[in-house]
Tab-separated table of C-alpha atoms in Angstrom:
chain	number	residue	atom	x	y	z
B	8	UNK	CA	147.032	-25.948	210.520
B	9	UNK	CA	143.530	-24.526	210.331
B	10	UNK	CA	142.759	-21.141	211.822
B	11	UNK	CA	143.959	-20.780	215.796
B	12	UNK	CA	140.460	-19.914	217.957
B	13	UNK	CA	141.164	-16.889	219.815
B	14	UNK	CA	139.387	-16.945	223.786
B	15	UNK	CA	139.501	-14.888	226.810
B	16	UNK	CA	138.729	-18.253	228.702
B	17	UNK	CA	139.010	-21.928	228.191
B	18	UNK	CA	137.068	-24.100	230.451
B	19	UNK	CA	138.070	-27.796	230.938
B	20	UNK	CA	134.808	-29.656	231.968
B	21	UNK	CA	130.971	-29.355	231.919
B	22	UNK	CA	129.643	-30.379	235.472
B	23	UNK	CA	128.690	-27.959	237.822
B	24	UNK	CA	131.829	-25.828	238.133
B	25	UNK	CA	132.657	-25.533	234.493
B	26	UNK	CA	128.975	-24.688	233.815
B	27	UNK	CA	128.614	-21.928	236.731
B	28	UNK	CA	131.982	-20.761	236.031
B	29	UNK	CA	130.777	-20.137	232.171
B	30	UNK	CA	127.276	-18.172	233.306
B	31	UNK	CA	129.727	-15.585	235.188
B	32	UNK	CA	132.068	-15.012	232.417
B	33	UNK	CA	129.591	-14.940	229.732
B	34	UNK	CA	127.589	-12.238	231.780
B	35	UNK	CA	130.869	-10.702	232.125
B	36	UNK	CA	131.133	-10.435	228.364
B	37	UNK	CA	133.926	-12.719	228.059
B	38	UNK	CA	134.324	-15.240	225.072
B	39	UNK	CA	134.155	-18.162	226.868
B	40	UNK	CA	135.059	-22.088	225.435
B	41	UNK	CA	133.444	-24.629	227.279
B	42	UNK	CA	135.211	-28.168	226.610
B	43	UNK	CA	133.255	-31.571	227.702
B	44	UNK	CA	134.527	-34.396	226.733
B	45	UNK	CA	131.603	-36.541	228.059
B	46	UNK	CA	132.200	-38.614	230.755
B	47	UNK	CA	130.756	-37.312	233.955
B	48	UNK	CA	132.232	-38.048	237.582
B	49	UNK	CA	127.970	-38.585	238.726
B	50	UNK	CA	127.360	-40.642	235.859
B	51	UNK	CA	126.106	-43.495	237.874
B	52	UNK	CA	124.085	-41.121	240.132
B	53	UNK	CA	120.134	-40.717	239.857
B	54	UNK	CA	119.603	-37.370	240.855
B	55	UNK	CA	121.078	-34.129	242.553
B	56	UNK	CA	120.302	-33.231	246.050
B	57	UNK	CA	121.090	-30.683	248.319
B	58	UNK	CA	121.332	-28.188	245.596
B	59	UNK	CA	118.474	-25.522	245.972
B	60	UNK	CA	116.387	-24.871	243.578
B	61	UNK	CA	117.528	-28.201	241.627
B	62	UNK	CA	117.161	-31.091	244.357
B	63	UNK	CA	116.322	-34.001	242.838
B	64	UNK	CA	117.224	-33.490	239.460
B	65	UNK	CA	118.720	-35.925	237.760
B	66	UNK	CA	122.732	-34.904	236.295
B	67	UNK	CA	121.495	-35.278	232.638
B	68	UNK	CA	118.944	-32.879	232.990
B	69	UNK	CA	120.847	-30.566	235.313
B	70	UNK	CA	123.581	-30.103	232.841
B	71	UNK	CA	121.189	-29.636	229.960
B	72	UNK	CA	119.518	-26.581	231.910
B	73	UNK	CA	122.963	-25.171	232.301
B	74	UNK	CA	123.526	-25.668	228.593
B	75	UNK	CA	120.664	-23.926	227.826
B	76	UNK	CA	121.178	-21.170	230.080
B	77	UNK	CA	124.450	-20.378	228.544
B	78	UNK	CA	123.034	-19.753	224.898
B	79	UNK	CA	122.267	-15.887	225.601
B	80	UNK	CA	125.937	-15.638	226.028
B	81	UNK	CA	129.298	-15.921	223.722
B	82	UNK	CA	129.871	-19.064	225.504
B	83	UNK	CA	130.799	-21.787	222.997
B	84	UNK	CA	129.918	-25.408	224.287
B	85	UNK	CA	131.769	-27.944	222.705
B	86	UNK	CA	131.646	-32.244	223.435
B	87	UNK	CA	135.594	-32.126	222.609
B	88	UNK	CA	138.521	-33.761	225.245
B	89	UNK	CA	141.603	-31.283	225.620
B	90	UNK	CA	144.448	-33.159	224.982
B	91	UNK	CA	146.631	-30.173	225.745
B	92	UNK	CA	147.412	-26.727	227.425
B	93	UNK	CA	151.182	-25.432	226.777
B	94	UNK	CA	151.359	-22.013	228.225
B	95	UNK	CA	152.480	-19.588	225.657
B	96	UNK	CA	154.262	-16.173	228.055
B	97	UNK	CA	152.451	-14.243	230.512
B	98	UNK	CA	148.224	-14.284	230.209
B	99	UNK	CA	148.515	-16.614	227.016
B	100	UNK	CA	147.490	-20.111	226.421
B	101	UNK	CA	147.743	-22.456	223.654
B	102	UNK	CA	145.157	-25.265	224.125
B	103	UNK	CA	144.872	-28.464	221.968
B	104	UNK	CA	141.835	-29.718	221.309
B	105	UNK	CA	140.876	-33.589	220.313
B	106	UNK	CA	140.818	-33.551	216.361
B	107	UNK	CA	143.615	-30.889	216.303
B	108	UNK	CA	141.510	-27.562	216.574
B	109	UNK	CA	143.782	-24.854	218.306
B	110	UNK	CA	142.232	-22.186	220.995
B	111	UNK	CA	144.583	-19.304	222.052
B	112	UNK	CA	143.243	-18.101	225.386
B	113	UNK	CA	144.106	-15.619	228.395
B	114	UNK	CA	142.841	-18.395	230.927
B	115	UNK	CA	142.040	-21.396	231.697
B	116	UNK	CA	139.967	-23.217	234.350
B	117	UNK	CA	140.612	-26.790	235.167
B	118	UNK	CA	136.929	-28.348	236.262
B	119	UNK	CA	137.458	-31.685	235.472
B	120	UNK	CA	136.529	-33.583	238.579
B	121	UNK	CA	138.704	-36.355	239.857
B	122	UNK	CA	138.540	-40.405	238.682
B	123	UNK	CA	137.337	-43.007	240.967
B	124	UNK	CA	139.500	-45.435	241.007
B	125	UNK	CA	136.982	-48.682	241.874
B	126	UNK	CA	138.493	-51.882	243.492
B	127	UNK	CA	138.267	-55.693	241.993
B	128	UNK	CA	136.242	-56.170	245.129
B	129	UNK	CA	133.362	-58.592	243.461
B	130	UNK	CA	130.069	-56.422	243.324
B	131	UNK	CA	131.395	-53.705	243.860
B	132	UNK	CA	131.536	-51.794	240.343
B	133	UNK	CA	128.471	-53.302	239.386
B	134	UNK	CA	126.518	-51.553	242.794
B	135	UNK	CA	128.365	-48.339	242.325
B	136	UNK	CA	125.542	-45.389	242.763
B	137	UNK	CA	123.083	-47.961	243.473
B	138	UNK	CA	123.435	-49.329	246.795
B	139	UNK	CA	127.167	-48.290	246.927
B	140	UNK	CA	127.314	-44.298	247.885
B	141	UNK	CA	129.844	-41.591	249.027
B	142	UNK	CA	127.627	-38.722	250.439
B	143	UNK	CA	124.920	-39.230	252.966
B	144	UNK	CA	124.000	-35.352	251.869
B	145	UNK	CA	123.210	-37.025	248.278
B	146	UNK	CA	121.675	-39.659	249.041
B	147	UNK	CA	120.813	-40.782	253.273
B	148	UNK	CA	117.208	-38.448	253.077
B	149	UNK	CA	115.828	-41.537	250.707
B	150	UNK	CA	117.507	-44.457	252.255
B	151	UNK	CA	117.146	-43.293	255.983
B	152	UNK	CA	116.447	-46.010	259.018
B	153	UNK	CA	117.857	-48.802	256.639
B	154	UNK	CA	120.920	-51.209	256.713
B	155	UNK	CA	123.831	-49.250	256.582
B	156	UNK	CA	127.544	-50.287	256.400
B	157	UNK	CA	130.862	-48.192	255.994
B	158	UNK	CA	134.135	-49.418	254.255
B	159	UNK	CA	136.872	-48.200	256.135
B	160	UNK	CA	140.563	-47.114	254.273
B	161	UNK	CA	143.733	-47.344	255.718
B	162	UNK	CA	145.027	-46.988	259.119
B	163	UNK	CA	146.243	-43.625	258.477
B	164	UNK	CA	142.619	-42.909	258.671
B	165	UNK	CA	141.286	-45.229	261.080
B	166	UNK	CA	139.997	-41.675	262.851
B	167	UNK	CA	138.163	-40.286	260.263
B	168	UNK	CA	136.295	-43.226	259.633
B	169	UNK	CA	135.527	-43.793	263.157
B	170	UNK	CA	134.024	-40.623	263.007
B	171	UNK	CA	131.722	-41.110	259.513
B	172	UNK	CA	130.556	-44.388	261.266
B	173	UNK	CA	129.316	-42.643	264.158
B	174	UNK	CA	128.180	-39.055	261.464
B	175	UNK	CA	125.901	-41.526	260.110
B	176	UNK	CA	123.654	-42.570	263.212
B	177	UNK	CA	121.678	-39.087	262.031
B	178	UNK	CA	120.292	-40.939	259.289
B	179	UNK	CA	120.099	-44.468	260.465
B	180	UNK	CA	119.995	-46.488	263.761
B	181	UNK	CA	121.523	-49.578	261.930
B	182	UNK	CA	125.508	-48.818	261.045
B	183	UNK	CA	127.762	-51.206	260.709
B	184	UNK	CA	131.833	-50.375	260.247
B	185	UNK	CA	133.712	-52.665	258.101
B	186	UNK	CA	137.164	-52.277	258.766
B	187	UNK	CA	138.406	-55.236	256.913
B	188	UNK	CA	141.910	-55.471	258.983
B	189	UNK	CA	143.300	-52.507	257.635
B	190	UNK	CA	143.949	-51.090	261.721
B	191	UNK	CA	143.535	-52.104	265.011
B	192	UNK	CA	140.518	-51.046	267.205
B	193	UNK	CA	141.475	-49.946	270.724
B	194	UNK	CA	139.285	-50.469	273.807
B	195	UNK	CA	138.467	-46.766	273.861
B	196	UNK	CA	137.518	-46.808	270.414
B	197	UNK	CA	135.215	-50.028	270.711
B	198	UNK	CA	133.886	-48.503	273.984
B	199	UNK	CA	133.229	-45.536	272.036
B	200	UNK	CA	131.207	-47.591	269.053
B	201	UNK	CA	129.223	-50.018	271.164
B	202	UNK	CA	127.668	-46.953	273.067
B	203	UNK	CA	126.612	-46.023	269.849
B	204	UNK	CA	125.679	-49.108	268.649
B	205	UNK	CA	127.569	-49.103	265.461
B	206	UNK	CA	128.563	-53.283	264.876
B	207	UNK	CA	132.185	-53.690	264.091
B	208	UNK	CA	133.180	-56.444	261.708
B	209	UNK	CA	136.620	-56.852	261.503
B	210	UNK	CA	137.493	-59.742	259.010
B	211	UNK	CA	138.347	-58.995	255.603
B	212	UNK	CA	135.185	-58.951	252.887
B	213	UNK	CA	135.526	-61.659	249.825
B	214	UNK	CA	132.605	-60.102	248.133
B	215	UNK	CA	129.252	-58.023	247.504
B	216	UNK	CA	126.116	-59.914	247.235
B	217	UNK	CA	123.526	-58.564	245.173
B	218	UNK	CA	119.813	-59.011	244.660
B	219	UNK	CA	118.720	-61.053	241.362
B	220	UNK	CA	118.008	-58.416	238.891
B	221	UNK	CA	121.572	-56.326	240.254
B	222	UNK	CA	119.909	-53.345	241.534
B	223	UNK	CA	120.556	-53.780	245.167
B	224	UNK	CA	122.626	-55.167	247.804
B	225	UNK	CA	121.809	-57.865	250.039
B	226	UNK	CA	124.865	-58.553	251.900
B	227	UNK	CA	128.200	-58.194	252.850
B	228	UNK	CA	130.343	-62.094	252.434
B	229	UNK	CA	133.718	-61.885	254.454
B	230	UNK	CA	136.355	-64.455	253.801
B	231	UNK	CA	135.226	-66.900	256.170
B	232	UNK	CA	132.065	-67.341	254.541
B	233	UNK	CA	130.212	-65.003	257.029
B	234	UNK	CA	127.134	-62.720	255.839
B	235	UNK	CA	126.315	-59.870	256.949
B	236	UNK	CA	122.758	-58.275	255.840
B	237	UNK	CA	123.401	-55.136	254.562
B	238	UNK	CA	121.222	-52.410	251.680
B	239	UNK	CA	123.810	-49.564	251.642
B	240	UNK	CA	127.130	-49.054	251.597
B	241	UNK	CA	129.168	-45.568	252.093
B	242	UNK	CA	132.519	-46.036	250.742
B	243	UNK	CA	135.695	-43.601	249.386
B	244	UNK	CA	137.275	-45.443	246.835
B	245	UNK	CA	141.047	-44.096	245.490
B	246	UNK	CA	140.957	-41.078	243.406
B	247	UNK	CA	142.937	-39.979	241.079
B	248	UNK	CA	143.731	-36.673	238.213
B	249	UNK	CA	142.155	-36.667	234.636
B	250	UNK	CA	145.763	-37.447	232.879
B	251	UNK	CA	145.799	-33.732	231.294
B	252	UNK	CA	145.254	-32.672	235.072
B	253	UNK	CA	148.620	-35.244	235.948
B	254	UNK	CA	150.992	-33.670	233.322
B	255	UNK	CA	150.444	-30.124	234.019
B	256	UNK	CA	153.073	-30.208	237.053
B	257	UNK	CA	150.566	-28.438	239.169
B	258	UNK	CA	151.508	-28.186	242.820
B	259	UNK	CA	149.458	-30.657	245.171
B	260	UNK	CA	148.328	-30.575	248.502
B	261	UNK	CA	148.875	-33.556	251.043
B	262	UNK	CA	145.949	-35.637	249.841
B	263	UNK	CA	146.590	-35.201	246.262
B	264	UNK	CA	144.435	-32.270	245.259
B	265	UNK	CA	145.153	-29.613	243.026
B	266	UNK	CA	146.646	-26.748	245.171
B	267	UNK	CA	144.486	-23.624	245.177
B	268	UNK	CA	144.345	-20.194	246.733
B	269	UNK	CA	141.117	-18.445	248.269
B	270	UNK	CA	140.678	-17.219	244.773
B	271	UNK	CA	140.775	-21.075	243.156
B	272	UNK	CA	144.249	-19.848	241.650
B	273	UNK	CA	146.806	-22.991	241.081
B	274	UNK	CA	150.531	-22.674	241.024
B	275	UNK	CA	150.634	-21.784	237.524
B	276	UNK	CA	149.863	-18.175	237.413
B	277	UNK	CA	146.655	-17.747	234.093
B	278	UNK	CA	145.385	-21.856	235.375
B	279	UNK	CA	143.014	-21.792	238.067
B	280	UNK	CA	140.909	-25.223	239.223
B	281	UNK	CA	137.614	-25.639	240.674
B	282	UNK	CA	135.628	-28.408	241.972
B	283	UNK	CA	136.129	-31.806	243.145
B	284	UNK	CA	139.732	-31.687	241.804
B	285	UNK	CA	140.506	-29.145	244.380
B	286	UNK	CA	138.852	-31.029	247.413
B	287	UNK	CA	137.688	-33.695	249.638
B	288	UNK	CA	134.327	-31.291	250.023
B	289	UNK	CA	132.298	-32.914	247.019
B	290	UNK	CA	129.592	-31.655	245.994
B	291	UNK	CA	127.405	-30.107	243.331
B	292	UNK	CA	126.774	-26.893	244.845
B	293	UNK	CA	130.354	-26.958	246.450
B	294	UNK	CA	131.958	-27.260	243.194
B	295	UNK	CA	128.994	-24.646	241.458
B	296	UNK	CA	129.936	-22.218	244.361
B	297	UNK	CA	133.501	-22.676	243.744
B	298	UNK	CA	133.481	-22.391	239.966
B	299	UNK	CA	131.637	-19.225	240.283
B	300	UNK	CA	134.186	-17.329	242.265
B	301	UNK	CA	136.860	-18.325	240.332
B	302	UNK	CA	135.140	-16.772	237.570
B	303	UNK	CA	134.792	-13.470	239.607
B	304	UNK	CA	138.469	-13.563	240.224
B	305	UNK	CA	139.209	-14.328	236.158
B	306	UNK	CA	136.701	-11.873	235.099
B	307	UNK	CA	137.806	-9.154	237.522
B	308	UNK	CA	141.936	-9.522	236.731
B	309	UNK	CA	141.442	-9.849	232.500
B	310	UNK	CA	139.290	-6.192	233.049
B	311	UNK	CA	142.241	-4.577	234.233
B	312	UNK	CA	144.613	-5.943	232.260
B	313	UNK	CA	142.230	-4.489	229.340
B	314	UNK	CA	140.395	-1.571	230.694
B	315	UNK	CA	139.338	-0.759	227.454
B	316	UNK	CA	136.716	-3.549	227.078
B	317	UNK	CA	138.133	-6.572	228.629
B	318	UNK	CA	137.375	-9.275	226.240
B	319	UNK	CA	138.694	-10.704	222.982
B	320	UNK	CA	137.470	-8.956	219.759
């Protein structure tokens, strides 16, 4: 076995957590690992908004500028996929890294978003981050007063998307909820839309029409052969854990996301998580903000475990 890489924290993903969680450390003198394996959560996505001081940067660029900002510091970046974490006793970590390198580390901080888990729906995949969205905070400034639809979940939610249907009339006048079946609309609730003039269509959707060239939608065909004209859609597809997240045995909170504490701590005392993984707030600067304070937290409990320096030699 080659030489073990000795850490005071390993970070598991580049986006905005991982990256704003590695500027704190490093200015808090810790040797820091940085692990990317590549494969971005906002890879479809055109830009960053909302985030000040960066809106409307695209994520390449954003995560380059992070990069860069992390070279004054003994951060090591590395495009590498963890295939393992085995925790070793008390404040000790063995990671594994893809190609067999081995990091011994004090921490570890799970950033690695969640996985989208995209239905066969036809069109769908190939309109994702083009005219098929999540946020209207990303993305409604530049496609305000157009067509806009909503794909509604199950009828355990039937509420909440009630609600987003209705949210969205800030951005647009022209909403339509899609809710393909999946509940039943009481009078209230239909009372409640047609004063708001959000259209209800109710059948289930055979497909996703898009324009020639691929790069936008057109319209919405439901099973009886029915289209409805449509740009935009704002949908929450299934999510799911990277599968290092899965076999962790992390506790989990009712919808699925890693469990954390006010301090981004999981159940495993030494792992904490931030980002998307933790919540349904997603975000850029949510999961930025986030990934900084659990580096506060980190930084602030390995200095007095070590009061005489704090960091790995």
């Amino acid at each position: 076995m080659s030489d073990i890489l000795t850490k005071d924290v390993v970070i598991v993903g580049g986006g905005p957590a991982g990256l704003s969680a590695a500027l704190v450390l490093g200015r808090g003198r810790k040797k820091v690992l940085l692990c990317d394996a590549g494969s971005p959560r906002n890879a479809a996505a055109e830009h960053i908004q909302g985030f000040v001081t960066r809106d409307g940067t695209p994520p390449r660029e954003f995560r380059a500028i992070g990069r860069e900002q992390l070279r004054p510091y003994d951060v090591d970046v590395r495009d590498v996929r963890v295939n393992g974490i085995e925790r070793l006793g008390d404040a000790r970590f063995r990671v594994t890294l893809e190609g067999g390198v081995v990091v011994e580390s004090r921490r570890v901080l799970l950033a690695t978003g969640m996985v989208d888990v995209l239905p066969d729906l036809p069109g769908y995949r190939e309109l994702w981050g083009k005219a098929l969205f999540q946020c209207p905070y990303c993305h409604g400034w530049e496609i305000q007063d157009r067509a806009w639809g909503v794909f509604a979940g199950s009828a355990a939610e039937a509420e909440l998307y009630l609600d987003f249907a209705l949210f969205l009339k800030g951005w647009t006048a022209d909403v339509t909820l899609y809710t393909q079946g999946a509940f039943p609309i009481s009078e209230e609730r239909r009372a409640r839309l047609k004063r708001a003039e959000v259209r209800l269509v109710e059948g289930p959707v055979k497909r996703l029409i898009a324009s020639a060239d691929g790069s936008a939608l057109e319209a919405v065909e439901l099973e009886d052969g029915t289209r409805v004209r449509q740009e935009y859609l704002f949908v929450r597809p299934p999510q799911r854990h990277v599968a290092l997240v899965e076999g962790l045995g992390l506790s989990l909170d009712e919808m699925g996301f890693v469990k954390v504490d006010p301090m981004q701590q999981t159940s495993v005392p030494g792992i904490s998580a931030a980002g998307d993984l933790t919540t349904r707030l997603q975000g850029a600067l949510v999961a930025a903000a986030a990934g900084a304070q659990s580096a506060y937290v980190m930084n602030h409990h390995l200095n007095l475990e070590a009061p005489g320096g704090g960091h790995a030699k």
